[in-house]
XYZ file of C-alpha atoms in Angstrom:
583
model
C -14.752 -8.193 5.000
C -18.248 -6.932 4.695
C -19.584 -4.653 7.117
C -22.537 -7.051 8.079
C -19.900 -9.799 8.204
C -17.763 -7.175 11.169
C -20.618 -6.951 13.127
C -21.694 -11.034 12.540
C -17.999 -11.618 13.946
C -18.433 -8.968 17.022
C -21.523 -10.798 17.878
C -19.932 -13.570 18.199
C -16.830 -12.591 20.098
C -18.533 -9.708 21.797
C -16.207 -10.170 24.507
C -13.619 -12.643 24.831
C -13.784 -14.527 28.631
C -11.956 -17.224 29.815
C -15.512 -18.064 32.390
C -18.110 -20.809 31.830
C -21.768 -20.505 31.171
C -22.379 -20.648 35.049
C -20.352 -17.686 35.595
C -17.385 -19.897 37.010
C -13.793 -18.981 36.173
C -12.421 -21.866 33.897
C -9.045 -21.697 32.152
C -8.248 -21.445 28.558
C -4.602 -22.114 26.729
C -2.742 -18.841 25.499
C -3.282 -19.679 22.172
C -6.773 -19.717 22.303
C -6.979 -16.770 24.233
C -5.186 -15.135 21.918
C -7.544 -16.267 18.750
C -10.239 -15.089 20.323
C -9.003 -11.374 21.029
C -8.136 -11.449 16.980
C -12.181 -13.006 16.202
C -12.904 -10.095 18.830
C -11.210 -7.208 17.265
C -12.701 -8.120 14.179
C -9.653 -10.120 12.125
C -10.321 -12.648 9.494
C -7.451 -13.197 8.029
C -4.114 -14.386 9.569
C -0.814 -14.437 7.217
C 2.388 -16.005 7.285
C 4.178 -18.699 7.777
C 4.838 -21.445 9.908
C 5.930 -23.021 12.096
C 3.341 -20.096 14.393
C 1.038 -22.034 16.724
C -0.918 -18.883 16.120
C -2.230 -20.619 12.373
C -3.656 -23.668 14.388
C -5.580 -21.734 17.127
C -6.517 -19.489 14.341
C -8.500 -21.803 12.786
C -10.214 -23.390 15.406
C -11.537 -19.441 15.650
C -12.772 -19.389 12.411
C -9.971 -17.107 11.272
C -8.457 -18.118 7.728
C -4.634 -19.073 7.582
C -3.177 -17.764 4.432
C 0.166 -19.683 4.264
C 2.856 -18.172 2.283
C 6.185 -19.851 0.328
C 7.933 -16.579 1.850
C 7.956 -15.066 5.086
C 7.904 -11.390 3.957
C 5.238 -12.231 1.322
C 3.034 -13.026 4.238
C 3.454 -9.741 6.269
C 2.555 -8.053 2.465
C -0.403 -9.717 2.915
C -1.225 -8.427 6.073
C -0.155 -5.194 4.809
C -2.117 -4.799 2.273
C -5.242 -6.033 4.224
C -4.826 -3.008 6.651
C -4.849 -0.006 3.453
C -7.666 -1.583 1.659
C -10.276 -1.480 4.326
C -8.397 1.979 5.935
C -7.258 0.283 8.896
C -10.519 -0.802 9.861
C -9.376 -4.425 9.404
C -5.840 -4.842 11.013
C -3.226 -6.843 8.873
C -2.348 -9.596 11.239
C 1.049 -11.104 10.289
C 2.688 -14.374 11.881
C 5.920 -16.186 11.422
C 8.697 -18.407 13.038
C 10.740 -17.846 15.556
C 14.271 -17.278 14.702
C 14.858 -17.365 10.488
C 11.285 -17.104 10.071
C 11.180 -13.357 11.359
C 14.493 -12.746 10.370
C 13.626 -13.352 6.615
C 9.985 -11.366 7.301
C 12.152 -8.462 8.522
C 11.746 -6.419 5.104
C 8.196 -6.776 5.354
C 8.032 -4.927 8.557
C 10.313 -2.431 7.785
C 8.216 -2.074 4.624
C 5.051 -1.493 6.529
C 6.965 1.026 9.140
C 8.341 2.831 5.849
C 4.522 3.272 4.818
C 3.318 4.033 7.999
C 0.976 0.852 7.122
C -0.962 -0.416 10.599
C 0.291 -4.196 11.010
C 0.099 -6.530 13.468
C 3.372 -8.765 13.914
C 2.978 -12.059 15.586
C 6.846 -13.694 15.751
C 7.185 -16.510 17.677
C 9.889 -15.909 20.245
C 12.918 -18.444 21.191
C 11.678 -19.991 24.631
C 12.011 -17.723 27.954
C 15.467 -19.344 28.590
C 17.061 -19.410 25.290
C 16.134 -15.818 24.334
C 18.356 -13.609 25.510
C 21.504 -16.353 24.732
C 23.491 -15.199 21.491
C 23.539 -15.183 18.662
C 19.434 -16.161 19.085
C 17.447 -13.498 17.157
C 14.927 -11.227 20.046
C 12.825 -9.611 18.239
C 11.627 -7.571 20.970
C 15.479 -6.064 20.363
C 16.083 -6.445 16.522
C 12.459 -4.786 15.291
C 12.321 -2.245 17.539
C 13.681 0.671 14.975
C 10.935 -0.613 12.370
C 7.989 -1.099 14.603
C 5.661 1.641 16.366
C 5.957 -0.603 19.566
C 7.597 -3.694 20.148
C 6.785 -5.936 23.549
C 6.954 -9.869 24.467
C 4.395 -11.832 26.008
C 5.525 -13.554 28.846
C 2.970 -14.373 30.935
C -0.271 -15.852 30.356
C -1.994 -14.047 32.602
C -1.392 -10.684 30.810
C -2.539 -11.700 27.403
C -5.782 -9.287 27.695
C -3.573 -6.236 28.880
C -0.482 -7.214 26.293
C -2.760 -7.502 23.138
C -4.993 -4.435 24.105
C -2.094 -1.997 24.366
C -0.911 -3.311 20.337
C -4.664 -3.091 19.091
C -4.642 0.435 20.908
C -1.771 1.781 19.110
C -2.534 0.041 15.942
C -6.367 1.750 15.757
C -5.041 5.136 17.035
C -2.906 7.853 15.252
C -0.332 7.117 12.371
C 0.063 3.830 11.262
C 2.646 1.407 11.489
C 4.233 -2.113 12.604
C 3.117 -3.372 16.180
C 5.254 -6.117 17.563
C 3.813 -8.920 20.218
C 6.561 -11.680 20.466
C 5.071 -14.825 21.724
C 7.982 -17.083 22.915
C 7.472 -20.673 21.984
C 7.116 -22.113 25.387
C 4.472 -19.840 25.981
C 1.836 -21.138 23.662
C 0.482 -23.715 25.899
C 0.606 -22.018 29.098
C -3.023 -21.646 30.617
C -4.287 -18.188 31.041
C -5.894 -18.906 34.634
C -7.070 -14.811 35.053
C -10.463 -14.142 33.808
C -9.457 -12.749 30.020
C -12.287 -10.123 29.951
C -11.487 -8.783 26.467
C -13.600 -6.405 24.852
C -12.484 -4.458 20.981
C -10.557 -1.260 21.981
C -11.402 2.274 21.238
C -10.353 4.467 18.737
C -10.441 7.970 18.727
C -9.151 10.896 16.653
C -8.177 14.258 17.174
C -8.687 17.552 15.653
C -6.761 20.992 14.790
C -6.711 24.335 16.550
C -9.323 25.964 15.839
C -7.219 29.467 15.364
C -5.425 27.732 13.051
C -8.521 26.181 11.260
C -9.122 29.680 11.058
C -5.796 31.577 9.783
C -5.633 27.849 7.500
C -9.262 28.784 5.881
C -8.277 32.443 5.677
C -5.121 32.037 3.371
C -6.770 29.294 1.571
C -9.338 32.318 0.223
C -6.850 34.909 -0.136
C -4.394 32.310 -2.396
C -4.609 33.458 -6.117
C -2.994 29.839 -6.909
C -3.673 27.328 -4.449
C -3.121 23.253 -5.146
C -3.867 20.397 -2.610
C -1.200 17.882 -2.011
C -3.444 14.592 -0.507
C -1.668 12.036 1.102
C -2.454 8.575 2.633
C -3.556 10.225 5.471
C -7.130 11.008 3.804
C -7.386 7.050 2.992
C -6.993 6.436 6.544
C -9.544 8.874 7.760
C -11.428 8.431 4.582
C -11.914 11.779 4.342
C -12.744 11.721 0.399
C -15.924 13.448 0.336
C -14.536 16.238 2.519
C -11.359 16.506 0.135
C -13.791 16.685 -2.592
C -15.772 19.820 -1.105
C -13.116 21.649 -0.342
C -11.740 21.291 -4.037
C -14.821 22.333 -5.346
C -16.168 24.982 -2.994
C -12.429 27.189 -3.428
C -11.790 25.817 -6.836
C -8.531 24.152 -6.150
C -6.381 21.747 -8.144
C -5.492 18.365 -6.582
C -2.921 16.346 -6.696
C -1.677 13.622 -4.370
C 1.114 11.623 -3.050
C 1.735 8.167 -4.433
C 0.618 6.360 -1.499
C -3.104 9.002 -1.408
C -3.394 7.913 -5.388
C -6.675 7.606 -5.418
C -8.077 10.240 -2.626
C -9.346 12.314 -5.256
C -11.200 11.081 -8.365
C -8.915 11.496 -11.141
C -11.255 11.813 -13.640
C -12.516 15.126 -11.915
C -11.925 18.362 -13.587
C -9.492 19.809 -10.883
C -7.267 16.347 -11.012
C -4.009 16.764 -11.504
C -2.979 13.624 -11.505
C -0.408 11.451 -8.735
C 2.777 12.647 -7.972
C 5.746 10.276 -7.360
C 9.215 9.975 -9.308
C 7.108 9.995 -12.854
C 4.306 12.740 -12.749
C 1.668 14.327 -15.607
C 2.976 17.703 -16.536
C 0.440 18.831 -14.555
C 1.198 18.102 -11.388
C 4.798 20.081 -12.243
C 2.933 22.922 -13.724
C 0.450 24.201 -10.922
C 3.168 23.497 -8.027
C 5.464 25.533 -9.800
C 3.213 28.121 -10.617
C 1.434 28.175 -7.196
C 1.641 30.230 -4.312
C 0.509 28.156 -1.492
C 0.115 24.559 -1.011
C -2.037 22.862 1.422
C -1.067 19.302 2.199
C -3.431 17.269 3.480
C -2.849 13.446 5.051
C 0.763 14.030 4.174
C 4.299 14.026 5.925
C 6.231 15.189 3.254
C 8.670 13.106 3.720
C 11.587 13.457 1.136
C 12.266 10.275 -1.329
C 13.773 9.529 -4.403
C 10.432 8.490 -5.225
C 7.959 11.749 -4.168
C 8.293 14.677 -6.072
C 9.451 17.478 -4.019
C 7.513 20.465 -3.150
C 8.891 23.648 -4.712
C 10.686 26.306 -2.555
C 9.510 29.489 -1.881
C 5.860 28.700 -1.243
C 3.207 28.511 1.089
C 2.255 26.077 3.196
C -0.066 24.723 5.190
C 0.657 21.385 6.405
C -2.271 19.392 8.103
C -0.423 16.076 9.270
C -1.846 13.437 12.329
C 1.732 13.249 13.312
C 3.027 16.234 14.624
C 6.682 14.906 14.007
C 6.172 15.356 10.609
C 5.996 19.354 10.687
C 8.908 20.882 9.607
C 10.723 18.035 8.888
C 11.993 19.002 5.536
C 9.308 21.478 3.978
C 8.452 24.602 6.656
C 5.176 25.155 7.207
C 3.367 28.516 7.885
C 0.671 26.831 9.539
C 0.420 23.636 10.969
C -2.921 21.327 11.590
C -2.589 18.206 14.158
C -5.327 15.916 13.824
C -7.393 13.302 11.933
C -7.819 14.362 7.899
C -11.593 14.190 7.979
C -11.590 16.141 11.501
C -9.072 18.891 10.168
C -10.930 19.288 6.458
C -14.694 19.285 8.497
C -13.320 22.396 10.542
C -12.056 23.943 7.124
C -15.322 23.420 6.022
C -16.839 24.944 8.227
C -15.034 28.166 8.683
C -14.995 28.742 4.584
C -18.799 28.205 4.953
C -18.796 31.210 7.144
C -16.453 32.936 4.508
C -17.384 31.825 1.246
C -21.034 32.159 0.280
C -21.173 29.963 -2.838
C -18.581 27.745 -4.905
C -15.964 29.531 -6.584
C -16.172 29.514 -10.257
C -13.805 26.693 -11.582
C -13.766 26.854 -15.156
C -10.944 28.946 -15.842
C -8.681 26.448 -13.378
C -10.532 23.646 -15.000
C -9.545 24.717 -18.293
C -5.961 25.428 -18.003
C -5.617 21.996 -16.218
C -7.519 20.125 -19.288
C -4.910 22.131 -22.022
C -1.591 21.473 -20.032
C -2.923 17.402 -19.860
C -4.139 17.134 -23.257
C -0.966 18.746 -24.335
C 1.368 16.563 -22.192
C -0.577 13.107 -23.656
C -0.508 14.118 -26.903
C 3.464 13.808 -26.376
C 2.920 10.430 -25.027
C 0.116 8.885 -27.114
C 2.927 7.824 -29.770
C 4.889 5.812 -27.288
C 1.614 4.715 -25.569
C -0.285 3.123 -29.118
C 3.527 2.101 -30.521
C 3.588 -0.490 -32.620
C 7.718 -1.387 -31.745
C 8.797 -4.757 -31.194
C 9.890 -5.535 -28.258
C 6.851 -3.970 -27.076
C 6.574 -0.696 -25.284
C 5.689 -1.153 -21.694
C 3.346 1.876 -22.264
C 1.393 0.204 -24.993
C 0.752 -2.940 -22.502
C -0.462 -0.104 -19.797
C -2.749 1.828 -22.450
C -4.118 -1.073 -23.678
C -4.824 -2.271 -19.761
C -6.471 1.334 -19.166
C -8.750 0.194 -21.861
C -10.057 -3.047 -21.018
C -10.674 -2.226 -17.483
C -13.052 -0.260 -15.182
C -10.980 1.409 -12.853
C -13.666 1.494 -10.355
C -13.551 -2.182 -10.127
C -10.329 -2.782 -10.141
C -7.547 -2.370 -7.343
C -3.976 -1.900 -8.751
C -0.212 -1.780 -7.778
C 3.107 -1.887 -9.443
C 6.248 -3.441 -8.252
C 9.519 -0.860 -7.695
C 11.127 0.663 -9.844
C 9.801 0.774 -14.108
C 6.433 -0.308 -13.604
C 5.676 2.050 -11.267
C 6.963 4.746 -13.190
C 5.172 3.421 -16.103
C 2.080 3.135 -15.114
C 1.608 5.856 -11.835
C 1.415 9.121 -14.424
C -1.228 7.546 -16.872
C -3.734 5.430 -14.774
C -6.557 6.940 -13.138
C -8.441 6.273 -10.453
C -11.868 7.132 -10.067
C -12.415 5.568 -6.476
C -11.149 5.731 -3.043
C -8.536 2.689 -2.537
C -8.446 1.033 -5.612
C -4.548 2.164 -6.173
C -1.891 0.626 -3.936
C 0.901 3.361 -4.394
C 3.922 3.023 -2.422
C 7.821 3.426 -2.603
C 9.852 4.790 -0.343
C 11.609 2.095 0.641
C 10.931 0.601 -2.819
C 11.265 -3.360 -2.050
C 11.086 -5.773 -5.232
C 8.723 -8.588 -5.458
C 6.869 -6.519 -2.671
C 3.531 -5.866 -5.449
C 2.249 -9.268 -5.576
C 1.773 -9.823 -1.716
C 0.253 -6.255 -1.831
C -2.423 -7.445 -4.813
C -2.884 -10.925 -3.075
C -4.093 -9.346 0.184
C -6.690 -6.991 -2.159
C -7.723 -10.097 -3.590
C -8.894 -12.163 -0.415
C -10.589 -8.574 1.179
C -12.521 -7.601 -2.957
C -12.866 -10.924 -4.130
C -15.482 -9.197 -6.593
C -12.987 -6.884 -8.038
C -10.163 -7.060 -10.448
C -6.985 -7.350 -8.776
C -4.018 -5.998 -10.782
C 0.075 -6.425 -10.249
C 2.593 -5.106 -12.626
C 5.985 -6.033 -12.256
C 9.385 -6.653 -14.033
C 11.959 -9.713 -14.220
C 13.976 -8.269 -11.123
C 10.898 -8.245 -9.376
C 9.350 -11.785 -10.054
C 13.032 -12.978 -9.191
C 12.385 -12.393 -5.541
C 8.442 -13.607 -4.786
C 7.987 -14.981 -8.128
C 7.677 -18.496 -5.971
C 3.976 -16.792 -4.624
C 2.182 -17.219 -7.717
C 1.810 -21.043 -6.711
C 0.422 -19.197 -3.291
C -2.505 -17.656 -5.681
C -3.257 -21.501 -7.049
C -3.117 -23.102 -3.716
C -5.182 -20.399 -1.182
C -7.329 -19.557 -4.697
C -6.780 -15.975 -4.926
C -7.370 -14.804 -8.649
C -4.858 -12.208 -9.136
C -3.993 -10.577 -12.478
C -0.355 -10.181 -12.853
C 1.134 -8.675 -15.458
C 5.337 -8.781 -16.136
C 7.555 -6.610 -18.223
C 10.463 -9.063 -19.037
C 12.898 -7.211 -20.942
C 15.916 -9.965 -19.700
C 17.678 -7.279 -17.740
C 18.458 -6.457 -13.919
C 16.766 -3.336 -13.136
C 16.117 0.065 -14.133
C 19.565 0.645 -12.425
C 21.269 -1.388 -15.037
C 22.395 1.784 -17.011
C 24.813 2.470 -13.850
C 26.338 -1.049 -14.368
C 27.854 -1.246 -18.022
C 31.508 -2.087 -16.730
C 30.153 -4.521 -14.575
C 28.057 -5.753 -17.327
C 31.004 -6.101 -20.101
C 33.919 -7.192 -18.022
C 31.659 -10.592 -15.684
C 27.916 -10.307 -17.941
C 26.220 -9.509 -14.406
C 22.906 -8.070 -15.657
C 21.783 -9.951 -18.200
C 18.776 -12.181 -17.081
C 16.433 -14.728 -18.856
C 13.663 -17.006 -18.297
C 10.884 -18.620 -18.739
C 8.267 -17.399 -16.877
C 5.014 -18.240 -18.411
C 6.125 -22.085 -18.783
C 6.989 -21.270 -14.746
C 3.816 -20.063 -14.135
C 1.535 -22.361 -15.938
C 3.851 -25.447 -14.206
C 2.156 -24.081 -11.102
C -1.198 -24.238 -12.050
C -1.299 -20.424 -13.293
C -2.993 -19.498 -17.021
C -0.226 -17.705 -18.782
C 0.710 -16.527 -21.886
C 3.903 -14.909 -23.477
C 3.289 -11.906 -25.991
C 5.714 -10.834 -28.105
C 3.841 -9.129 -30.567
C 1.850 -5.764 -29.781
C -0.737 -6.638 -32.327
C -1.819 -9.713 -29.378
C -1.556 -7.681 -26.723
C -5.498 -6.335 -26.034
C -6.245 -10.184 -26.713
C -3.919 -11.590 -23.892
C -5.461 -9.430 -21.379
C -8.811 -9.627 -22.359
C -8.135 -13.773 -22.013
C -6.228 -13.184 -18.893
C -9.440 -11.122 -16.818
C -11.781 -13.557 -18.160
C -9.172 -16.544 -16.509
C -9.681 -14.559 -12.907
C -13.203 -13.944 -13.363
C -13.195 -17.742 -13.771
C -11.332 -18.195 -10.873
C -8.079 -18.697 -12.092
C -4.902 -17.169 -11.083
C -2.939 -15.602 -14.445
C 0.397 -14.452 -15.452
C 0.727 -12.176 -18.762
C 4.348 -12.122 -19.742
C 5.342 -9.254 -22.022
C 8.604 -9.122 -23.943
C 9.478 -5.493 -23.933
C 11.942 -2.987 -25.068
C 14.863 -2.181 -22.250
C 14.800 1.496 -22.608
C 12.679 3.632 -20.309
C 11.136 6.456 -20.657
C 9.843 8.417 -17.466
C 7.435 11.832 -17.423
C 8.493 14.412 -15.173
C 9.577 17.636 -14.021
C 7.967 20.045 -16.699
C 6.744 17.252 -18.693
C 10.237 16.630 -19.950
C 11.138 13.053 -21.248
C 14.060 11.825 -19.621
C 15.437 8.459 -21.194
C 17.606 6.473 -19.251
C 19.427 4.680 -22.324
C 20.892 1.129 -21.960
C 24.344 0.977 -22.403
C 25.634 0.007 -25.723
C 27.070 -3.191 -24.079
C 23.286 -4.127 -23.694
C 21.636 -3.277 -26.803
């Protein structure tokens, strides 16, 4: 949503009241009430699926229902409408009571894992049946994914209920808020005046003794690097991460989720970390001797590359709880990225009179990157058939503008594939996530992009375990109209796990998948095309972004090799073969 569109919307719901032009107090229902706190706080977009009173009321508010064939594929929605516009647009996510949340349950827990701000919006079983087993509460059951869970019960507290969740969802770390609405409740009259007005958000900032100490070892370090996380998109604090890179000279690298805090085509990139890295990301952490994250919590994953031992750190977090969780900090900074890195600022200003030199840094980065490519430019322009998933993802790189286009992957190969070589050159255009690495999860992520940049490209790469689970949405893109690009690596087999499964495999033929996705997709309305050759490959996706420019969604179905290769820790290749019960 545009800016001038926000403040059209505030206008209109300025304040939400439940009194008449005279000034008398009239009555409203609760679901009204409650669609005109969302117009108030600014929402748009509601996502979902029904049966939600919420989509009805919704509408009558001028707020667009995007209905889902899949509960969780609605809350990715949501999710994704939240990191795109840093929160300033809150993800509002709605389903039905009982199975409905119950299958949208992996969404949430998603959005908790990702410390994503999302509003949940469950219908509840009625006042009397909701406390009777085995009837799903989710006041009970999403209370260990959600930052704060509560019911609505009566009418009359609607205002008080709803400005609480907006409160937490606007201040300090992301993640899930829960308001269950029991069913009965819907049509209750809120007979109070409602008096709603948007609610505030604040931030906080760092010590400023340890600003100081902070800015004082970030001068004395011979070999400092900057680990960004999504804390920077949040506070979009790029231009501040920027000046501190350049006025100390230090290398940057971020966390998959804070791809695309730092430009990557800047001289002092270092690329994203993640499970599958550039070389250079592994050679300045090893190599350096303190490391400042920034917007992080580094939290350990299977899927974040771990910070070496032995170093130096500074850890500026918003989340206190995150210090010296798993990697000790020397000092720590509580507070808002953009607050924390103005205070740095400002102190080095004081004890740094002009930018350091960076051409030295600048160089040694540039040799270790053109060295690691020139490992990977073989497997990246191959010619092999099946086709090389890298040769799909080099030949993407060049018939897009990564400033105009917003991009995610799907768990497990394609984000491996395609984190280390892609790179971003503005703030938000890269979707990075994995920690709790949910399949089919990409495609609500690129969907909710779609519907917030409808004048960018909107990119999804996924595999045939992926498309297995939402694979159903893509008739989602033809019916709401959201031109997506998706792009799937079918190479007929499970999962990148697979390797782990060759006795399963030989003895019951578990693994082995097959289908027909493109005549799938283009049975619901999608353009698609199947490419088996790498010689069509630049072709199919040049077709495929003129098809969304057009309007259309599209599906580009790649048959590719089953072996994968991933880049990491020193730049080594590490192959994860297919067993030979698979080849």
């Amino acid at each position: 949503m545009t800016a001038v569109r926000r403040a059209d919307r505030r206008r209109r719901y300025p304040r939400a009241s439940t009194r008449t032009e005279s000034g008398e107090q009239g009555s409203m229902k609760l679901g009204t009430a409650i669609a005109e706190i969302l117009a108030a706080e600014g929402i748009e977009i509601v996502s979902g699926y029904p049966l939600n009173y919420l989509f009805e009321y919704a509408a009558d508010a001028d707020i667009r229902p995007v209905i889902t064939r899949a509960e969780r594929t609605g809350g990715h929605i949501a999710d994704a409408i939240s990191r795109v516009t840093s929160g300033k647009q809150i993800g509002v996510y709605a389903t039905q009571h009982g199975p409905g949340i119950e299958n949208g349950m992996g969404a949430v827990a998603q959005a908790f894992g990702e410390s994503v701000p999302l509003l949940v919006l469950p219908m509840g079983y009625r006042r009397d049946e909701a406390h009777i087993a085995p009837n799903f509460n989710s006041t009970i059951s999403l209370r260990s994914i959600a930052k704060s869970v509560e019911p609505l019960n009566d009418a009359n507290q609607v205002a008080a209920v709803f400005r609480r969740a907006f409160s937490r969802l606007r201040n300090g770390r992301g993640g899930p808020v829960v308001v269950e609405i029991p069913r009965d409740m819907w049509f209750a009259d809120v007979t109070v005046p409602l008096d709603y007005r948007p609610v505030i958000s604040t931030r906080s900032g760092p010590d400023p003794a340890d600003v100081r100490r902070a800015a004082e070892m970030l001068v004395a370090a011979q070999r400092p690097v900057i680990y960004a996380g999504q804390g920077v998109h949040y506070a979009e604090a790029w231009p501040q991460l920027k000046r501190l890179a350049e006025k100390l000279a230090i290398p940057v690298t971020t966390s998959l989720q804070g791809k695309s805090a730092f430009p990557e085509d800047h001289p002092l990139s270092l690329g994203s970390c993640g499970r599958a890295i550039p070389r250079t990301v592994h050679h300045f952490l090893a190599e350096s001797d303190l490391i400042f994250g920034v917007g992080c919590s580094f939290t350990p994953s299977d899927f974040a590359t771990a910070m070496p031992e032995g170093k130096t750190v500074i850890h500026a977090t918003v989340d206190p709880g995150h210090l010296d969780t798993v990697v000790q900090a020397d000092v720590g900074l509580v507070g808002d990225a953009a607050l924390t890195l103005d205070a740095l600022l400002t102190v080095l200003d004081e004890l740094v009179d002009t930018d350091r030199d960076r051409t030295a840094v600048a160089a040694e980065i540039e040799q270790v990157h053109d060295d690691w490519l020139a490992e990977w430019l073989p497997l990246l322009t191959s010619d092999e058939n099946p086709i090389s998933a890298y040769r799909v993802i080099w030949e993407l790189i060049a018939a897009t503008d990564a400033a105009n286009t917003i991009i995610t992957h799907d768990a497990g190969s394609p984000r491996d594939q395609l984190s280390p070589f892609w790179k971003c050159t503005e703030p938000l255009t890269y979707l990075g996530w994995g920690k709790t690495t949910q399949l089919g999860y990409g495609l609500g992520l690129v969907m909710g992009a779609k519907l917030i940049h409808p004048e960018k490209l909107c990119v999804n790469l996924w595999g045939d375990a992926a498309i297995g689970f939402t694979g159903i949405e893509l008739e989602t893109c033809v019916r709401e109209q959201i031109p997506v690009l998706s792009i799937l690596f079918n190479n007929s087999y499970m999962a990148m796990e697979t390797n782990a499964m060759g006795l399963s495999q030989s003895k019951y033929h578990t693994m082995e998948i097959s289908g027909d996705y493109t005549a799938m997709a283009q049975a619901l309305g999608l353009y698609a095309e199947k490419v088996t050759d790498p010689a069509d490959i630049a072709g199919a996706i040049r077709r495929g972004i003129a098809q969304t420019e057009a309007g259309r969604p599209v599906l580009l179905e790649f048959i590719t090799s089953r072996e994968l290769r991933i880049s990491t820790h020193g730049g080594d290749t590490y192959m994860s073969p297919v067993p030979d019960n698979f080849r």
